[in-house]
Coordinates of C-alpha atoms in Angstrom, one line a residue:
X1 CA -138.6 -47.0 143.3
X2 CA -137.4 -47.5 139.6
X3 CA -134.8 -44.9 139.8
X4 CA -133.1 -46.6 143.1
X5 CA -133.6 -50.5 141.5
X6 CA -131.8 -49.1 138.2
X7 CA -129.0 -47.4 140.3
X8 CA -128.7 -50.5 142.4
X9 CA -128.3 -52.6 139.5
X10 CA -125.8 -50.2 137.8
X11 CA -123.8 -50.7 141.0
X12 CA -124.1 -54.6 141.2
X13 CA -122.8 -54.4 137.6
X14 CA -119.7 -52.1 138.2
X15 CA -119.1 -53.9 141.4
X16 CA -119.0 -57.7 139.5
X17 CA -117.0 -56.1 136.6
X18 CA -114.4 -55.3 139.2
X19 CA -114.1 -58.9 140.6
X20 CA -113.7 -60.0 137.1
X21 CA -110.7 -57.7 136.4
X22 CA -109.4 -58.4 139.4
X23 CA -109.2 -61.7 138.8
X24 CA -108.2 -61.6 135.5
X25 CA -105.5 -59.4 136.6
X26 CA -104.5 -62.1 139.1
X27 CA -104.6 -64.9 135.9
X28 CA -102.9 -62.5 133.8
X29 CA -100.1 -62.0 136.7
X30 CA -99.5 -65.7 137.2
X31 CA -99.6 -66.6 133.3
X32 CA -97.2 -63.9 133.3
X33 CA -94.9 -64.9 135.9
X34 CA -95.0 -68.6 134.6
X35 CA -94.3 -67.7 131.1
X36 CA -91.2 -65.8 132.3
X37 CA -90.0 -68.6 134.5
X38 CA -90.3 -70.4 131.2
X39 CA -87.9 -67.8 129.5
X40 CA -85.9 -68.6 132.5
X41 CA -85.7 -72.2 131.7
X42 CA -85.3 -71.8 128.1
X43 CA -82.0 -69.5 128.4
X44 CA -80.8 -71.8 131.1
X45 CA -80.9 -74.8 128.4
X46 CA -79.1 -72.0 125.8
X47 CA -76.2 -71.8 128.1
X48 CA -77.3 -67.7 128.6
X49 CA -76.8 -68.0 132.1
X50 CA -76.3 -64.2 132.4
X51 CA -79.4 -63.3 130.8
X52 CA -81.2 -66.0 132.6
X53 CA -79.8 -64.9 136.0
X54 CA -81.0 -61.2 135.1
X55 CA -84.4 -62.2 134.2
X56 CA -84.6 -64.5 137.4
X57 CA -83.9 -61.5 139.8
X58 CA -86.4 -59.3 137.8
X59 CA -89.0 -61.7 138.4
X60 CA -88.4 -62.6 141.7
X61 CA -89.9 -59.8 143.1
X62 CA -93.3 -60.7 142.1
X63 CA -93.1 -64.2 143.3
X64 CA -95.8 -64.4 146.6
X65 CA -96.9 -67.6 147.1
X66 CA -94.6 -70.5 148.6
X67 CA -94.8 -72.2 145.2
X68 CA -93.7 -69.3 143.1
X69 CA -90.7 -68.6 146.0
X70 CA -89.7 -72.6 145.3
X71 CA -89.5 -71.9 141.7
X72 CA -87.3 -69.0 141.9
X73 CA -85.5 -71.1 144.3
X74 CA -84.8 -74.2 142.1
X75 CA -83.7 -72.2 139.1
X76 CA -81.1 -70.2 141.5
X77 CA -79.9 -73.5 142.6
X78 CA -79.8 -74.8 139.2
X79 CA -77.5 -71.9 138.0
X80 CA -75.1 -72.6 141.1
X81 CA -76.2 -69.2 143.0
X82 CA -76.7 -70.7 146.0
X83 CA -76.5 -67.6 148.5
X84 CA -79.2 -66.1 146.2
X85 CA -81.1 -69.1 146.8
X86 CA -81.0 -69.4 150.2
X87 CA -82.2 -65.6 150.3
X88 CA -85.0 -66.6 148.5
X89 CA -86.2 -69.3 151.1
X90 CA -85.5 -67.0 154.1
X91 CA -87.6 -64.2 152.7
X92 CA -90.5 -66.6 151.8
X93 CA -90.3 -68.4 154.9
X94 CA -90.2 -64.7 156.5
X95 CA -93.7 -63.8 154.6
X96 CA -94.8 -67.5 155.4
X97 CA -93.6 -68.6 159.0
X98 CA -94.4 -72.4 159.7
X99 CA -95.0 -73.5 155.9
X100 CA -94.5 -77.2 155.7
X101 CA -93.3 -76.9 151.7
X102 CA -90.7 -74.1 152.4
X103 CA -89.3 -75.8 155.6
X104 CA -88.9 -78.9 154.4
X105 CA -86.8 -77.5 151.4
X106 CA -84.8 -75.1 153.5
X107 CA -84.2 -78.2 155.9
X108 CA -82.9 -80.0 153.1
X109 CA -80.9 -77.1 151.8
X110 CA -79.3 -76.7 155.5
X111 CA -78.4 -80.5 155.8
X112 CA -76.7 -80.8 152.1
X113 CA -74.5 -77.8 153.4
X114 CA -73.9 -79.6 156.4
X115 CA -75.1 -76.8 158.5
X116 CA -76.9 -79.9 160.9
X117 CA -78.0 -77.7 163.9
X118 CA -80.0 -75.2 161.7
X119 CA -81.1 -78.1 159.9
X120 CA -82.3 -80.0 163.2
X121 CA -84.1 -76.7 164.3
X122 CA -85.9 -75.8 161.6
X123 CA -87.1 -79.4 160.6
X124 CA -88.9 -79.8 164.1
X125 CA -92.0 -78.3 162.5
X126 CA -91.8 -81.0 160.5
X127 CA -93.4 -83.6 162.4
X128 CA -96.3 -85.2 161.9
X129 CA -96.9 -83.6 158.3
X130 CA -96.5 -85.2 155.1
X131 CA -92.1 -84.1 155.2
X132 CA -91.3 -85.9 158.2
X133 CA -89.2 -88.2 156.0
X134 CA -87.1 -84.9 156.0
X135 CA -86.8 -84.7 159.5
X136 CA -86.1 -87.9 159.7
X137 CA -82.9 -87.9 157.3
X138 CA -81.9 -84.7 159.3
X139 CA -81.8 -86.3 162.8
X140 CA -80.6 -89.7 161.3
X141 CA -77.3 -87.3 160.0
X142 CA -77.1 -85.5 163.0
X143 CA -76.6 -89.0 165.4
X144 CA -74.3 -90.4 162.8
X145 CA -71.7 -87.6 163.2
X146 CA -72.4 -87.3 167.0
X147 CA -69.6 -89.5 168.3
X148 CA -71.1 -89.7 171.4
X149 CA -74.5 -91.2 170.4
X150 CA -74.2 -94.7 171.5
X151 CA -77.9 -96.1 172.6
X152 CA -80.3 -93.8 170.9
X153 CA -80.6 -96.1 167.7
X154 CA -82.9 -98.4 169.9
X155 CA -84.9 -95.7 171.7
X156 CA -88.8 -96.0 171.2
X157 CA -88.8 -92.4 170.2
X158 CA -87.3 -93.6 166.6
X159 CA -90.0 -95.6 165.6
X160 CA -91.5 -92.7 163.7
X161 CA -88.4 -91.5 162.2
X162 CA -87.3 -95.1 160.8
X163 CA -90.9 -95.2 159.6
X164 CA -90.6 -91.5 157.9
X165 CA -87.3 -92.5 156.3
X166 CA -89.1 -95.7 155.0
X167 CA -91.8 -93.9 153.1
X168 CA -89.1 -91.3 151.7
X169 CA -86.7 -94.0 150.5
X170 CA -88.5 -97.4 150.3
X171 CA -85.7 -99.0 151.7
X172 CA -87.0 -101.9 153.6
X173 CA -84.7 -101.8 155.9
X174 CA -85.7 -98.7 157.8
X175 CA -89.0 -100.4 158.0
X176 CA -87.5 -103.0 159.7
X177 CA -85.9 -101.2 162.1
X178 CA -89.1 -99.4 162.9
X179 CA -90.7 -102.8 163.3
X180 CA -88.0 -104.4 165.5
X181 CA -88.4 -101.2 168.2
X182 CA -92.3 -101.9 167.9
X183 CA -91.3 -105.5 169.0
X184 CA -88.7 -104.7 171.6
X185 CA -91.7 -103.1 173.4
X186 CA -94.1 -105.8 173.0
X187 CA -96.3 -104.1 170.3
X188 CA -96.7 -107.2 168.4
X189 CA -99.9 -106.2 166.8
X190 CA -98.8 -102.6 165.9
X191 CA -95.5 -104.1 164.4
X192 CA -97.7 -106.7 162.3
X193 CA -99.9 -103.8 160.8
X194 CA -96.9 -102.3 159.2
X195 CA -96.7 -105.5 157.1
X196 CA -96.1 -104.1 153.0
X197 CA -98.2 -105.0 150.6
X198 CA -95.5 -106.5 148.4
X199 CA -92.9 -108.7 149.5
X200 CA -89.5 -108.5 147.2
X201 CA -87.1 -110.5 148.5
X202 CA -86.0 -113.4 150.6
X203 CA -84.9 -111.9 153.5
X204 CA -87.9 -109.5 153.4
X205 CA -90.4 -112.2 153.8
X206 CA -88.8 -114.4 156.4
X207 CA -88.4 -111.3 158.6
X208 CA -92.4 -110.7 158.1
X209 CA -93.0 -113.8 158.9
X210 CA -91.2 -114.0 162.1
X211 CA -92.9 -110.9 162.7
X212 CA -96.4 -112.8 162.4
X213 CA -95.4 -115.4 164.3
X214 CA -94.4 -113.1 167.4
X215 CA -98.1 -111.9 167.1
X216 CA -99.4 -115.0 167.2
X217 CA -100.7 -114.8 163.4
X218 CA -99.4 -117.9 162.3
X219 CA -101.1 -118.3 159.1
X220 CA -99.9 -115.1 157.7
X221 CA -96.4 -116.4 159.1
X222 CA -97.0 -119.5 157.1
X223 CA -97.7 -117.3 153.8
X224 CA -94.6 -115.2 154.2
X225 CA -92.5 -118.8 154.7
X226 CA -94.3 -120.0 151.5
X227 CA -93.2 -116.1 150.2
X228 CA -89.5 -116.8 151.3
X229 CA -89.0 -120.1 149.4
X230 CA -90.7 -119.0 146.4
X231 CA -88.2 -115.9 146.0
X232 CA -85.1 -117.9 146.7
X233 CA -86.2 -120.2 143.2
X234 CA -84.6 -119.6 140.0
X235 CA -86.6 -118.9 136.9
X236 CA -86.6 -122.8 136.4
X237 CA -88.1 -123.1 139.5
X238 CA -85.2 -124.5 141.1
X239 CA -84.2 -124.1 144.4
X240 CA -81.1 -121.9 145.4
X241 CA -80.0 -122.6 149.1
X242 CA -80.2 -119.6 150.7
X243 CA -78.6 -118.0 153.8
X244 CA -82.0 -118.7 155.4
X245 CA -83.0 -121.5 154.4
X246 CA -82.5 -123.3 157.5
X247 CA -84.0 -120.9 159.7
X248 CA -87.1 -120.8 157.5
X249 CA -87.5 -124.5 157.8
X250 CA -87.1 -124.1 161.5
X251 CA -90.0 -121.5 161.7
X252 CA -92.2 -123.4 159.5
X253 CA -91.7 -126.4 162.2
X254 CA -92.9 -123.9 164.7
X255 CA -95.7 -123.0 163.3
X256 CA -96.5 -126.2 162.8
X257 CA -96.5 -127.0 166.6
X258 CA -98.3 -124.2 167.3
X259 CA -101.0 -125.2 164.9
X260 CA -101.3 -128.5 166.6
X261 CA -99.7 -130.7 164.2
X262 CA -96.2 -131.8 165.6
X263 CA -96.1 -134.4 163.0
X264 CA -95.6 -132.2 160.4
X265 CA -93.3 -130.3 162.4
X266 CA -91.0 -133.5 162.5
X267 CA -91.6 -134.0 158.6
X268 CA -90.1 -130.4 158.1
X269 CA -87.2 -130.9 160.5
X270 CA -86.7 -134.7 158.9
X271 CA -86.2 -132.5 155.3
X272 CA -84.1 -130.3 156.6
X273 CA -81.7 -132.6 158.1
X274 CA -81.5 -135.2 155.2
X275 CA -80.4 -131.6 152.7
X276 CA -77.6 -130.9 155.6
X277 CA -76.5 -134.5 156.0
X278 CA -76.3 -134.7 152.2
X279 CA -73.8 -132.3 151.9
X280 CA -76.1 -130.0 149.6
X281 CA -76.4 -127.0 152.1
X282 CA -72.6 -127.1 153.2
X283 CA -71.1 -124.0 151.0
X284 CA -74.1 -121.9 152.3
X285 CA -74.2 -122.3 155.9
X286 CA -74.1 -119.2 157.6
X287 CA -73.5 -118.0 161.2
X288 CA -77.1 -117.9 162.0
X289 CA -77.3 -121.8 161.2
X290 CA -75.3 -122.5 164.4
X291 CA -78.1 -121.1 166.3
X292 CA -80.7 -122.4 164.0
X293 CA -79.3 -126.0 163.3
X294 CA -78.4 -127.1 166.5
X295 CA -82.2 -126.4 167.9
X296 CA -83.5 -128.7 165.0
X297 CA -81.5 -131.4 166.0
X298 CA -82.6 -131.3 169.7
X299 CA -86.2 -130.6 168.7
X300 CA -86.1 -133.9 166.6
X301 CA -84.2 -135.9 169.3
X302 CA -87.4 -135.0 171.8
X303 CA -89.9 -136.0 169.0
X304 CA -87.6 -139.1 169.3
X305 CA -88.2 -139.5 172.9
X306 CA -92.3 -139.1 172.6
X307 CA -92.3 -141.7 170.0
X308 CA -89.9 -144.1 171.9
X309 CA -87.3 -144.3 169.4
X310 CA -84.2 -144.1 171.5
X311 CA -81.9 -144.8 168.6
X312 CA -82.6 -141.4 166.7
X313 CA -82.7 -139.9 170.0
X314 CA -79.1 -141.0 170.7
X315 CA -78.0 -140.3 167.4
X316 CA -79.4 -136.4 166.9
X317 CA -78.1 -135.9 170.4
X318 CA -74.9 -137.3 169.9
X319 CA -74.2 -135.6 166.7
X320 CA -75.3 -132.1 168.1
X321 CA -72.8 -132.1 171.4
X322 CA -70.4 -133.1 169.3
X323 CA -71.1 -130.5 166.8
X324 CA -72.2 -127.7 168.9
X325 CA -70.4 -128.5 172.2
X326 CA -71.7 -125.0 174.1
X327 CA -75.3 -125.4 172.8
X328 CA -77.0 -125.5 176.3
X329 CA -80.2 -127.4 175.1
X330 CA -78.5 -130.2 173.6
X331 CA -76.2 -130.4 176.7
X332 CA -79.4 -130.5 178.8
X333 CA -80.9 -132.8 176.5
X334 CA -78.2 -135.1 176.4
X335 CA -77.8 -135.1 180.4
X336 CA -81.7 -136.2 180.6
X337 CA -80.6 -139.4 177.7
X338 CA -77.8 -140.0 180.1
X339 CA -80.2 -140.3 183.3
X340 CA -82.7 -142.3 181.1
X341 CA -79.9 -144.8 180.4
X342 CA -78.5 -145.2 183.7
X343 CA -81.7 -146.4 185.1
X344 CA -82.0 -150.4 185.2
X345 CA -84.5 -152.4 183.3
X346 CA -88.2 -152.1 184.7
X347 CA -88.4 -155.7 186.3
X348 CA -90.7 -157.7 187.9
X349 CA -90.3 -161.1 190.2
X350 CA -90.3 -163.1 187.3
X351 CA -87.6 -161.0 185.4
X352 CA -85.1 -160.8 188.4
X353 CA -85.7 -164.6 188.7
X354 CA -84.5 -165.0 185.4
X355 CA -81.7 -162.4 185.6
X356 CA -80.4 -164.4 188.5
X357 CA -80.6 -167.3 186.2
X358 CA -78.4 -165.8 183.9
X359 CA -81.0 -165.3 181.2
X360 CA -83.0 -162.9 179.3
X361 CA -86.1 -162.4 177.9
X362 CA -86.1 -160.6 174.5
X363 CA -87.3 -157.4 175.6
X364 CA -84.4 -157.4 178.1
X365 CA -82.3 -158.1 175.5
X366 CA -83.6 -155.2 173.3
X367 CA -83.3 -153.2 176.1
X368 CA -79.5 -154.2 176.8
X369 CA -78.9 -153.6 173.0
X370 CA -80.2 -149.7 173.0
X371 CA -77.1 -147.4 172.7
X372 CA -76.2 -146.1 175.9
X373 CA -74.8 -142.6 177.3
X374 CA -72.9 -142.0 180.8
X375 CA -73.8 -139.8 183.5
X376 CA -70.2 -138.9 184.0
X377 CA -69.9 -138.3 180.2
X378 CA -73.0 -135.9 180.4
X379 CA -71.5 -134.4 183.6
X380 CA -68.2 -133.7 181.9
X381 CA -69.3 -132.1 178.6
X382 CA -71.5 -129.8 181.1
X383 CA -68.3 -128.9 183.1
X384 CA -66.1 -128.5 179.9
X385 CA -68.7 -125.9 178.3
X386 CA -69.1 -123.9 182.2
X387 CA -65.7 -123.4 181.7
X388 CA -66.3 -121.8 178.2
X389 CA -69.5 -119.5 179.4
X390 CA -70.9 -119.5 182.9
X391 CA -74.6 -120.4 182.0
X392 CA -76.6 -120.1 185.2
X393 CA -79.3 -122.6 183.3
X394 CA -76.5 -125.3 182.6
X395 CA -75.8 -124.8 186.0
X396 CA -79.0 -126.0 187.3
X397 CA -79.1 -128.4 184.8
X398 CA -75.9 -130.0 186.0
X399 CA -76.7 -130.2 189.7
X400 CA -80.2 -131.7 189.0
X401 CA -78.5 -134.4 187.1
X402 CA -76.1 -134.9 189.9
X403 CA -79.0 -135.3 192.2
X404 CA -81.3 -137.5 190.6
X405 CA -78.2 -140.1 190.0
X406 CA -77.2 -139.5 193.6
X407 CA -80.3 -140.2 195.5
X408 CA -78.1 -140.6 199.0
X409 CA -76.9 -137.2 198.8
X410 CA -77.7 -135.4 202.0
X411 CA -79.9 -132.1 201.8
X412 CA -77.0 -130.0 203.6
X413 CA -74.5 -131.0 200.8
X414 CA -77.4 -129.6 198.2
X415 CA -77.6 -126.7 200.1
X416 CA -74.2 -125.6 200.4
X417 CA -73.6 -126.3 196.2
X418 CA -76.9 -123.7 196.3
X419 CA -75.1 -121.0 198.3
X420 CA -71.5 -121.7 196.4
X421 CA -73.6 -121.6 192.8
X422 CA -75.3 -118.0 194.4
X423 CA -71.6 -116.6 195.5
X424 CA -70.1 -117.7 192.1
X425 CA -72.4 -115.9 189.9
X426 CA -73.4 -113.2 191.9
X427 CA -73.9 -110.0 189.6
X428 CA -74.3 -107.2 192.0
X429 CA -75.1 -106.9 195.8
X430 CA -78.0 -109.6 196.3
X431 CA -78.8 -109.9 192.3
X432 CA -78.2 -113.1 190.2
X433 CA -79.2 -114.4 187.1
X434 CA -83.2 -114.7 187.2
X435 CA -83.0 -118.5 186.3
X436 CA -80.6 -119.1 189.1
X437 CA -83.0 -117.8 191.6
X438 CA -85.9 -119.5 190.5
X439 CA -83.9 -122.7 191.2
X440 CA -82.5 -121.9 194.6
X441 CA -86.0 -120.5 196.0
X442 CA -87.9 -124.4 194.6
X443 CA -84.8 -125.7 196.3
X444 CA -85.0 -124.0 199.5
X445 CA -88.5 -124.1 199.7
X446 CA -88.5 -128.0 199.2
X447 CA -86.0 -128.8 201.6
X448 CA -88.2 -127.2 204.1
X449 CA -85.9 -123.9 204.4
X450 CA -88.4 -121.5 204.1
X451 CA -87.4 -118.6 206.2
X452 CA -83.9 -118.7 203.8
X453 CA -86.2 -118.8 200.6
X454 CA -88.1 -115.8 201.8
X455 CA -84.8 -113.7 202.6
X456 CA -83.3 -114.5 199.4
X457 CA -86.3 -113.3 197.5
X458 CA -87.1 -110.2 199.3
X459 CA -83.4 -109.3 199.2
X460 CA -83.4 -110.3 195.4
X461 CA -86.6 -107.9 194.4
X462 CA -85.4 -105.0 196.9
X463 CA -82.1 -104.5 195.4
X464 CA -83.4 -105.2 191.6
X465 CA -85.9 -102.3 192.0
X466 CA -84.2 -100.2 194.2
X467 CA -86.7 -100.3 197.2
X468 CA -86.4 -98.6 200.6
X469 CA -86.1 -99.8 204.0
X470 CA -88.5 -97.1 204.8
X471 CA -91.4 -98.0 203.2
X472 CA -93.6 -101.2 203.2
X473 CA -91.7 -104.3 200.8
X474 CA -95.5 -105.1 199.7
X475 CA -97.0 -101.6 198.8
X476 CA -93.6 -101.1 196.8
X477 CA -93.8 -104.1 195.3
X478 CA -97.4 -103.6 194.4
X479 CA -96.5 -100.1 193.2
X480 CA -94.1 -101.1 190.5
X481 CA -95.8 -104.7 189.4
X482 CA -96.0 -103.7 185.5
X483 CA -92.6 -103.8 185.8
X484 CA -92.0 -107.3 187.6
X485 CA -91.5 -110.4 185.6
X486 CA -94.3 -113.0 185.8
X487 CA -92.4 -115.5 188.1
X488 CA -91.4 -112.8 190.7
X489 CA -95.2 -112.0 191.2
X490 CA -96.1 -115.8 191.4
X491 CA -93.5 -116.6 194.1
X492 CA -94.4 -113.1 195.9
X493 CA -98.1 -114.3 195.7
X494 CA -96.8 -117.5 197.3
X495 CA -94.9 -115.4 200.1
X496 CA -98.0 -113.1 200.8
X497 CA -100.2 -115.8 201.1
X498 CA -97.8 -117.7 203.3
X499 CA -97.3 -114.8 205.6
X500 CA -101.7 -114.2 205.6
X501 CA -101.2 -111.3 203.7
X502 CA -104.6 -112.0 201.6
X503 CA -104.8 -108.6 200.0
X504 CA -101.1 -108.2 198.7
X505 CA -101.5 -112.1 197.6
X506 CA -104.9 -111.6 195.3
X507 CA -103.4 -108.5 194.1
X508 CA -100.2 -110.1 192.9
X509 CA -102.0 -113.5 191.6
X510 CA -104.7 -111.6 189.9
X511 CA -102.1 -109.6 187.7
X512 CA -100.5 -112.3 186.6
X513 CA -103.5 -114.7 186.0
X514 CA -105.5 -112.0 184.0
X515 CA -103.7 -108.7 183.6
X516 CA -100.7 -109.1 182.3
X517 CA -101.7 -110.6 179.2
X518 CA -104.9 -108.9 178.9
X519 CA -102.9 -105.7 178.7
X520 CA -101.6 -107.1 175.8
X521 CA -105.0 -107.3 174.0
X522 CA -105.1 -111.0 173.7
X523 CA -108.4 -112.6 173.8
X524 CA -108.0 -115.6 176.7
X525 CA -109.6 -116.1 179.8
X526 CA -106.3 -116.7 181.6
X527 CA -102.8 -116.0 180.6
X528 CA -101.1 -118.9 178.9
X529 CA -97.4 -117.9 180.7
X530 CA -99.0 -118.6 184.6
X531 CA -98.5 -121.6 186.0
X532 CA -101.6 -124.0 187.0
X533 CA -100.6 -123.5 190.9
X534 CA -100.8 -120.0 190.8
X535 CA -103.7 -119.6 189.3
X536 CA -105.1 -122.4 191.6
X537 CA -104.1 -120.8 194.5
X538 CA -105.9 -117.4 193.4
X539 CA -108.9 -119.8 193.2
X540 CA -108.7 -120.6 196.7
X541 CA -108.3 -116.9 197.9
X542 CA -111.0 -116.2 196.3
X543 CA -112.9 -119.2 197.7
X544 CA -111.7 -118.3 201.5
X545 CA -112.5 -114.7 200.8
X546 CA -116.2 -115.5 199.7
X547 CA -116.2 -114.9 196.1
X548 CA -117.5 -118.8 195.1
X549 CA -118.0 -117.6 191.5
X550 CA -114.5 -116.4 190.8
X551 CA -113.0 -119.5 192.2
X552 CA -115.3 -122.0 190.7
X553 CA -114.5 -119.6 187.0
X554 CA -111.1 -120.0 187.7
X555 CA -110.7 -123.8 188.9
X556 CA -113.2 -124.2 185.3
X557 CA -110.4 -122.8 183.4
X558 CA -107.6 -124.3 184.6
X559 CA -109.1 -128.1 184.4
X560 CA -109.2 -127.0 180.5
X561 CA -105.5 -126.3 180.5
X562 CA -103.6 -129.0 182.5
X563 CA -102.8 -132.3 181.1
X564 CA -101.9 -133.2 184.8
X565 CA -104.4 -136.0 185.7
X566 CA -103.8 -135.7 189.4
X567 CA -104.2 -131.9 189.8
X568 CA -107.3 -131.8 187.5
X569 CA -108.5 -134.3 189.8
X570 CA -107.9 -132.2 192.9
X571 CA -109.4 -129.3 190.9
X572 CA -112.5 -131.1 190.2
X573 CA -112.7 -132.0 193.8
X574 CA -112.2 -128.4 195.0
X575 CA -115.2 -127.4 192.8
X576 CA -117.3 -130.1 194.4
X577 CA -116.5 -128.8 197.9
X578 CA -117.8 -125.1 196.5
X579 CA -120.7 -126.5 195.1
X580 CA -121.9 -128.9 197.7
X581 CA -121.4 -126.0 200.3
X582 CA -123.9 -123.6 198.5
X583 CA -126.3 -126.9 198.7
X584 CA -125.8 -127.6 194.8
X585 CA -125.3 -131.5 195.7
X586 CA -126.3 -133.0 192.0
X587 CA -123.7 -130.5 190.4
X588 CA -121.1 -131.6 193.4
X589 CA -121.6 -135.7 192.7
X590 CA -121.2 -134.7 188.8
X591 CA -117.6 -132.9 189.9
X592 CA -116.8 -135.8 192.4
X593 CA -117.5 -138.7 189.5
X594 CA -115.9 -136.8 186.9
X595 CA -112.6 -136.2 189.3
X596 CA -112.9 -140.2 190.0
X597 CA -112.9 -140.8 186.4
X598 CA -110.0 -138.9 185.9
X599 CA -107.9 -140.3 188.5
X600 CA -109.6 -143.6 190.3
X601 CA -106.9 -143.4 192.7
X602 CA -108.1 -140.0 193.9
X603 CA -109.4 -140.9 197.7
X604 CA -110.4 -137.4 198.6
X605 CA -112.9 -137.4 195.9
X606 CA -114.1 -141.3 196.6
X607 CA -114.8 -140.6 200.3
X608 CA -116.5 -137.5 199.7
X609 CA -118.6 -139.0 197.1
X610 CA -119.2 -141.8 199.4
X611 CA -120.1 -139.5 202.3
X612 CA -122.9 -137.9 199.8
X613 CA -124.6 -141.1 198.9
X614 CA -125.1 -142.3 202.3

């Protein structure tokens, strides 16, 4: 037993010494290899190129790992031996296929030597690795040299490429490209999550404030705007009027609006307008200011209207239409001002008697002294702008102003105007600008031409989404529901309900009320983009199909969203009807009393409450 133990002990000792010896051998070889590379470096630094090259070729055979071979490669490149350098990479890749470090260096080598097809093929293995930025640069170089490549830059497949290019260069333009693609795809939260830790330029800070605003992160948007303002100041704290000064101010006023402080928004606009009118910013106005600045004037005009300040409203809009004659929102607001100016003084029997006697009250005199805009002037400006550009929204505004000021215009004449307008703006077979289609459907339905409205809508949708006559219109529409616009689903739901197709109507309305916005991960009961009328229609469908709880919940949500007192009273009345039908009379009475308090003239609620109290 003792002899066996001694034997085993000796074998273990021998084996252990063998491991140590091998380990020491590897360390010794590695140390020797590194020492010889240092000798090569020393020879290169002394200008002894021939001796350095001879030594490098000797030790090349002893390079086993990828990093050892990369060391050889780097020194061959330093000596100008590109062929030997490439051969080193080839041999090493053959021994270590798919190695990320070797693939990255070789891809870069091929790109720098204008061998892009080979670089593209090799760099494909770098996707998802720490060297993806090399792949991004290769692809970008390839597309720059491809004359037929046009739209690929905006493809969503380039999101990762732009991001990798940013990580490689730290050039924020690449990151902006990446974020812009996310924004186009509606991935606002993903875009916001790419916000860098530091912002170094006013333009960067402004860009990220826009991203945060669209992602509904208003506090962060305001913080980025503050950073932009800080970055445009000189070392002494004085403000330099940068190219984005007007845009930042306009965005800050929008943030105040979203935060529920319209007075602060107007204060921001007024500060900007004072700077512009003082002439302090004339030299720094950029082409983009022709987009942002007129919007500031129009928004301030709407604020003046809400405050019943007619003088400021006139001054702002008059300035806007004279300086930006083709800015459609200004022309529309100017047309509304013209309509309001054309309306007679709101008189009663007493004031009418004074007028017949040639007398005026102080309020009548003040009304007459207010600045006026003629409807003809507003229409002429709209007509002139339409010659410059056929804007369907402006066409609609012009017709609406004509109809509002000409009460005697026959319905048939309106319909003739509509069909002419559609014909003039047809973009393809049964395809028109969406704003024009919406207007046409509204006008046709309001004029009692429901059949024409349905035919127009069906042809428009069928052409736009390439429907076939072999399949059901409703089946095809519901199958591509996520590709449609909200307004298209709303009108489709209305037509389906009108045709007693409850299943299709329910599906369409549910999408626009709930699913469309929920898919964007927003924490809301219903979409803020859906109309109260569409949500009410869905609630009616729920009620008529036995889903009382769904109807009550939806009616309650709509009541909290609408400012229309008549609609709110109607919704409360419908809630009361459902409650009364289910035997909850006390709750029904409360809903009816609330309805009457909202709109005392709403007779249906008063009548129902009277019957319940008998």
